[in-house]
Amino acid sequence: MKRQGKLKDEWIVGGHRFSSRLLMGTGKFQDAETMVEAVLASGTQIVTVALRRVGRIPQEDDMLGPLRRLEGITLMPNTSGARNASEAIRAARLGRELSGSPFVKVEIHPNPHHLMPDPIETFEAARILAAEGFVVMPYMPADPVLAKRLEDVGCASLMPLGSAIGSGRGLATTEMLRLILRDARIPVIVDAGLRSPSEAAAALEMGCAAVLVNSAVAASGDPIAMAAAFAQAVEAGRNANLAGLMPRGGGTALATSPLTAFLSVEGQ
Amino acid sequence: MKLTVNGEAYEAKRAESVTALLEEMGFGGRAVVVVLNDEVIPASTRSTCVLREGDCVDLFRLVGGG
């Protein structure tokens, strides 16, 4: 039997090829060293970063200095803190200037209580930034209608939430994700809400191109070990998707072993 | 020279260029992006970009985020 080759299992976003299907956030880590070690253990090729005004006194906690020295890591600045499209567009342009990367995670969540993405402002920012040549990866509600609209205006991927940011509530949007996956012609990445590697595996099994995690790793007992566990999970989930799951049963059992009496003769 | 830096009044001793201001403030060589009166100043033009009385300067940098 011919086995699925894994060497060429790449995915493409905005014309850029990646083999790792795990994207990592860099927030919430206790120190830069742990963050960098977790990034390395995850095997990720895309990491998100945020943008802030600097304080009057230069801080020495430059967490991103070590990241820039890593080979093969693409920085994806986010627009967190933006409350509307115009602030997000401004943040995206500053992020591009600082990172030298065309990737942007459009992230507009005006309500600090639930941090749900604003679909209207997100759409408007995505439309303008895509036209400016950014590789736009919008953090979005798990809404198949919005997904299609974002795809139509030139987004490079869709990043629907699994559940609220940092909540660890897992894949609460599974049914909507299936609808998005059914019609999407660009990569679908579950971003936000994941807690355990098994949830990442489930997203990949379902057909998602990748997942993005941050708190699940940074707030875990051992961020470096958890990053490695997520790397294994996305690989397992992807391989399962390629292999194809068995058909679901109709509520009755189907034996895996011969049902003839134990002492009967084989083949009779 | 009186400037507004990151929303606060700032008296600059050296303001002959954006580069000089950054050095005075201790940001020389650090990865910051400069926004002067709402316009991004590319790193390549910092040393020739002259500041004027009352200019608003905002400095941003990348930090950890998800």
Coordinates of C-alpha atoms in Angstrom, one line a residue, chain A residues 3-262:
Chain A
R3 CA 1.7 5.7 2.2
Q4 CA 1.0 9.4 2.2
G5 CA 4.3 11.2 1.8
K6 CA 4.9 13.7 4.5
L7 CA 7.9 15.6 3.0
K8 CA 5.8 17.8 0.7
D9 CA 2.9 18.4 3.1
E10 CA 3.2 22.1 3.0
W11 CA 0.5 24.8 3.2
I12 CA 0.5 28.1 1.5
V13 CA -0.7 31.4 2.8
G14 CA -0.3 34.6 0.8
G15 CA 2.2 32.8 -1.5
H16 CA 4.4 31.8 1.4
R17 CA 5.0 28.1 2.1
F18 CA 5.1 26.6 5.6
S19 CA 5.4 23.1 6.8
S20 CA 4.6 23.6 10.5
R21 CA 0.9 23.8 11.2
L22 CA 1.3 25.4 14.6
L23 CA 1.4 29.2 15.0
M24 CA 2.5 30.5 18.3
G25 CA 1.8 33.7 20.2
T26 CA 4.5 35.3 22.3
G27 CA 2.5 36.9 25.1
K28 CA 2.1 35.8 28.8
F29 CA 5.4 34.0 29.1
Q30 CA 7.3 34.5 32.4
D31 CA 10.5 35.5 30.6
A32 CA 12.0 35.8 27.2
E33 CA 14.1 32.7 27.6
T34 CA 11.1 30.5 28.2
M35 CA 9.3 32.0 25.3
V36 CA 12.1 31.4 22.9
E37 CA 12.6 27.8 24.1
A38 CA 8.9 27.2 23.7
V39 CA 8.9 28.6 20.2
L40 CA 11.8 26.3 19.3
A41 CA 10.1 23.3 20.9
S42 CA 6.9 24.0 19.0
G43 CA 8.7 23.9 15.6
T44 CA 6.5 26.9 14.6
Q45 CA 7.4 29.1 11.7
I46 CA 5.0 31.9 12.3
V47 CA 4.8 33.8 15.6
T48 CA 2.5 36.7 16.5
V49 CA 3.8 39.8 18.2
A50 CA 2.0 42.9 19.5
L51 CA 2.8 46.6 19.2
R52 CA 2.9 49.1 22.1
R53 CA 4.0 52.7 22.7
V54 CA 7.3 52.7 24.5
G55 CA 7.5 54.1 28.0
R56 CA 9.6 57.2 28.7
I57 CA 12.3 55.1 30.3
P58 CA 13.7 52.5 28.0
Q59 CA 12.8 49.0 29.2
E60 CA 15.3 46.2 29.1
D61 CA 12.8 43.5 28.8
D62 CA 13.2 43.2 25.0
M63 CA 11.5 39.9 24.5
L64 CA 11.8 40.0 20.8
G65 CA 15.5 40.5 20.4
P66 CA 16.2 36.8 20.8
L67 CA 13.3 35.9 18.4
R68 CA 14.8 37.9 15.6
R69 CA 17.9 35.9 15.8
L70 CA 16.1 32.6 15.2
E71 CA 16.2 31.2 11.6
G72 CA 13.1 30.5 9.7
I73 CA 10.6 32.4 11.9
T74 CA 8.1 34.8 10.3
L75 CA 6.9 37.6 12.5
M76 CA 3.2 38.3 12.3
P77 CA 2.4 41.6 14.1
N78 CA -1.2 41.8 15.4
T79 CA -3.4 44.8 15.8
S80 CA -4.5 44.1 19.3
G81 CA -5.5 47.2 21.2
A82 CA -7.2 48.6 18.1
R83 CA -10.9 49.4 18.7
N84 CA -11.8 50.1 15.1
A85 CA -10.6 49.7 11.5
S86 CA -8.7 52.9 11.3
E87 CA -6.7 52.1 14.4
A88 CA -6.0 48.6 13.2
I89 CA -4.8 49.9 9.8
R90 CA -2.4 52.3 11.6
A91 CA -1.2 49.5 13.8
A92 CA -0.6 47.2 10.8
R93 CA 1.5 49.8 9.0
L94 CA 3.6 50.4 12.1
G95 CA 4.0 46.6 12.6
R96 CA 5.2 46.2 9.1
E97 CA 7.7 49.0 9.5
L98 CA 9.0 47.3 12.8
S99 CA 8.9 43.7 11.7
G100 CA 9.7 44.0 8.0
S101 CA 7.0 41.4 7.5
P102 CA 4.0 41.7 5.2
F103 CA 1.9 39.4 7.5
V104 CA -0.7 41.0 9.8
K105 CA -3.1 39.4 12.2
V106 CA -6.1 41.8 12.1
E107 CA -7.5 41.7 15.6
I108 CA -10.2 44.2 16.6
H109 CA -12.1 43.4 19.8
P110 CA -13.5 46.5 21.5
N111 CA -15.1 44.8 24.5
P112 CA -12.5 43.8 27.1
H113 CA -15.0 41.6 28.9
H114 CA -15.4 39.0 26.1
L115 CA -12.8 40.1 23.5
M116 CA -15.1 39.0 20.7
P117 CA -13.9 40.3 17.3
D118 CA -15.9 43.1 15.8
P119 CA -17.0 41.6 12.4
I120 CA -17.7 45.0 10.7
E121 CA -14.5 46.8 11.7
T122 CA -12.5 43.6 11.0
F123 CA -14.0 43.3 7.5
E124 CA -13.2 47.0 6.7
A125 CA -9.6 46.8 8.0
A126 CA -9.0 43.5 6.2
R127 CA -10.4 44.9 2.9
I128 CA -8.1 48.0 3.0
L129 CA -5.0 46.1 4.2
A130 CA -5.4 43.4 1.6
A131 CA -5.6 46.0 -1.1
E132 CA -2.3 47.5 0.3
G133 CA -0.6 44.2 -0.2
F134 CA -0.5 42.9 3.3
V135 CA -0.8 39.2 3.9
V136 CA -4.0 39.6 5.9
M137 CA -4.9 36.9 8.5
P138 CA -8.1 38.1 10.3
Y139 CA -9.0 36.9 13.8
M140 CA -12.8 36.6 13.3
P141 CA -16.0 35.2 14.7
A142 CA -16.7 31.6 13.5
D143 CA -19.2 32.8 10.9
P144 CA -19.3 31.2 7.5
V145 CA -20.9 34.2 5.8
L146 CA -18.3 36.6 7.1
A147 CA -15.6 34.1 6.2
K148 CA -16.7 34.2 2.6
R149 CA -16.8 38.0 2.6
L150 CA -13.3 38.1 4.0
E151 CA -12.0 35.7 1.4
D152 CA -13.6 37.7 -1.4
V153 CA -11.8 40.9 -0.3
G154 CA -8.4 39.2 -0.5
C155 CA -7.6 37.8 2.9
A156 CA -4.8 35.2 2.9
S157 CA -6.4 33.0 5.5
L158 CA -9.3 32.9 7.9
M159 CA -8.7 32.7 11.7
P160 CA -12.0 31.9 13.4
L161 CA -12.0 31.5 17.2
G162 CA -12.5 28.2 18.9
S163 CA -13.7 30.1 22.0
A164 CA -13.0 33.4 23.8
I165 CA -9.3 34.5 23.9
G166 CA -7.4 33.0 26.8
S167 CA -10.5 31.2 28.0
G168 CA -9.3 27.6 27.4
R169 CA -12.8 26.6 26.6
G170 CA -11.7 24.7 23.5
L171 CA -13.5 24.1 20.2
A172 CA -16.9 25.6 21.1
T173 CA -17.5 26.5 17.5
T174 CA -17.1 23.1 15.9
E175 CA -20.3 23.2 13.8
M176 CA -19.6 26.7 12.5
L177 CA -16.0 25.7 11.7
R178 CA -17.3 22.8 9.6
L179 CA -19.4 25.2 7.6
I180 CA -16.4 27.6 7.1
L181 CA -14.1 24.7 6.1
R182 CA -16.7 23.4 3.6
D183 CA -16.5 26.5 1.4
A184 CA -13.1 28.1 2.2
R185 CA -10.5 28.2 -0.6
I186 CA -7.9 29.7 1.7
P187 CA -6.3 28.2 4.8
V188 CA -8.5 28.1 7.9
I189 CA -6.7 28.4 11.2
V190 CA -8.3 28.1 14.6
D191 CA -7.2 31.0 16.7
A192 CA -8.0 31.5 20.3
G193 CA -9.6 29.4 23.0
L194 CA -7.7 26.2 22.7
R195 CA -6.4 24.6 26.0
S196 CA -5.2 21.1 25.2
P197 CA -3.3 19.4 22.4
S198 CA -6.2 17.1 21.7
E199 CA -8.3 20.1 20.7
A200 CA -5.6 21.2 18.3
A201 CA -5.5 17.6 16.9
A202 CA -9.3 17.8 16.5
A203 CA -9.1 21.0 14.5
L204 CA -6.5 19.5 12.1
E205 CA -8.5 16.3 11.8
M206 CA -11.5 18.4 10.8
G207 CA -9.5 20.0 8.0
C208 CA -8.1 23.2 9.4
A209 CA -4.7 24.1 8.0
A210 CA -3.3 25.1 11.3
V211 CA -4.0 26.3 14.8
L212 CA -2.7 29.3 16.7
V213 CA -2.0 29.0 20.4
N214 CA -0.6 31.2 23.1
S215 CA -2.1 30.9 26.5
A216 CA -2.4 27.1 26.2
V217 CA 1.4 27.0 26.1
A218 CA 2.4 30.1 28.1
A219 CA 0.0 29.5 31.0
S220 CA 0.7 25.7 31.2
G221 CA 2.7 24.0 33.9
D222 CA 5.7 23.6 31.6
P223 CA 5.5 25.8 28.5
I224 CA 8.4 24.2 26.7
A225 CA 7.0 20.6 27.1
M226 CA 3.5 21.8 26.2
A227 CA 4.8 23.5 23.1
A228 CA 6.3 20.2 22.0
A229 CA 3.0 18.4 22.9
F230 CA 1.1 20.8 20.6
A231 CA 3.6 20.1 17.8
Q232 CA 2.9 16.4 18.1
A233 CA -0.9 17.0 18.2
V234 CA -1.1 19.1 15.1
E235 CA 1.0 16.5 13.3
A236 CA -1.3 13.7 14.4
G237 CA -4.4 15.6 13.5
R238 CA -3.1 16.5 10.1
N239 CA -2.0 12.9 9.4
A240 CA -5.4 11.7 10.5
N241 CA -7.1 14.1 8.1
L242 CA -4.9 13.0 5.2
A243 CA -5.6 9.3 6.1
G244 CA -9.4 9.8 6.2
L245 CA -11.4 8.8 9.2
M246 CA -13.5 5.7 9.1
P247 CA -17.3 6.2 8.4
R248 CA -19.3 6.9 11.6
G249 CA -21.5 4.0 12.7
G250 CA -25.3 4.2 13.0
G251 CA -25.5 3.5 16.7
T252 CA -25.0 -0.3 16.5
A253 CA -21.8 -2.1 17.0
L254 CA -19.7 -3.6 14.2
A255 CA -17.3 -6.3 15.5
T256 CA -13.7 -6.1 14.7
S257 CA -13.0 -9.7 15.6
P258 CA -14.7 -12.8 14.0
L259 CA -18.1 -13.4 15.6
T260 CA -18.1 -17.2 15.2
A261 CA -17.9 -19.2 18.4
F262 CA -14.5 -19.3 20.0

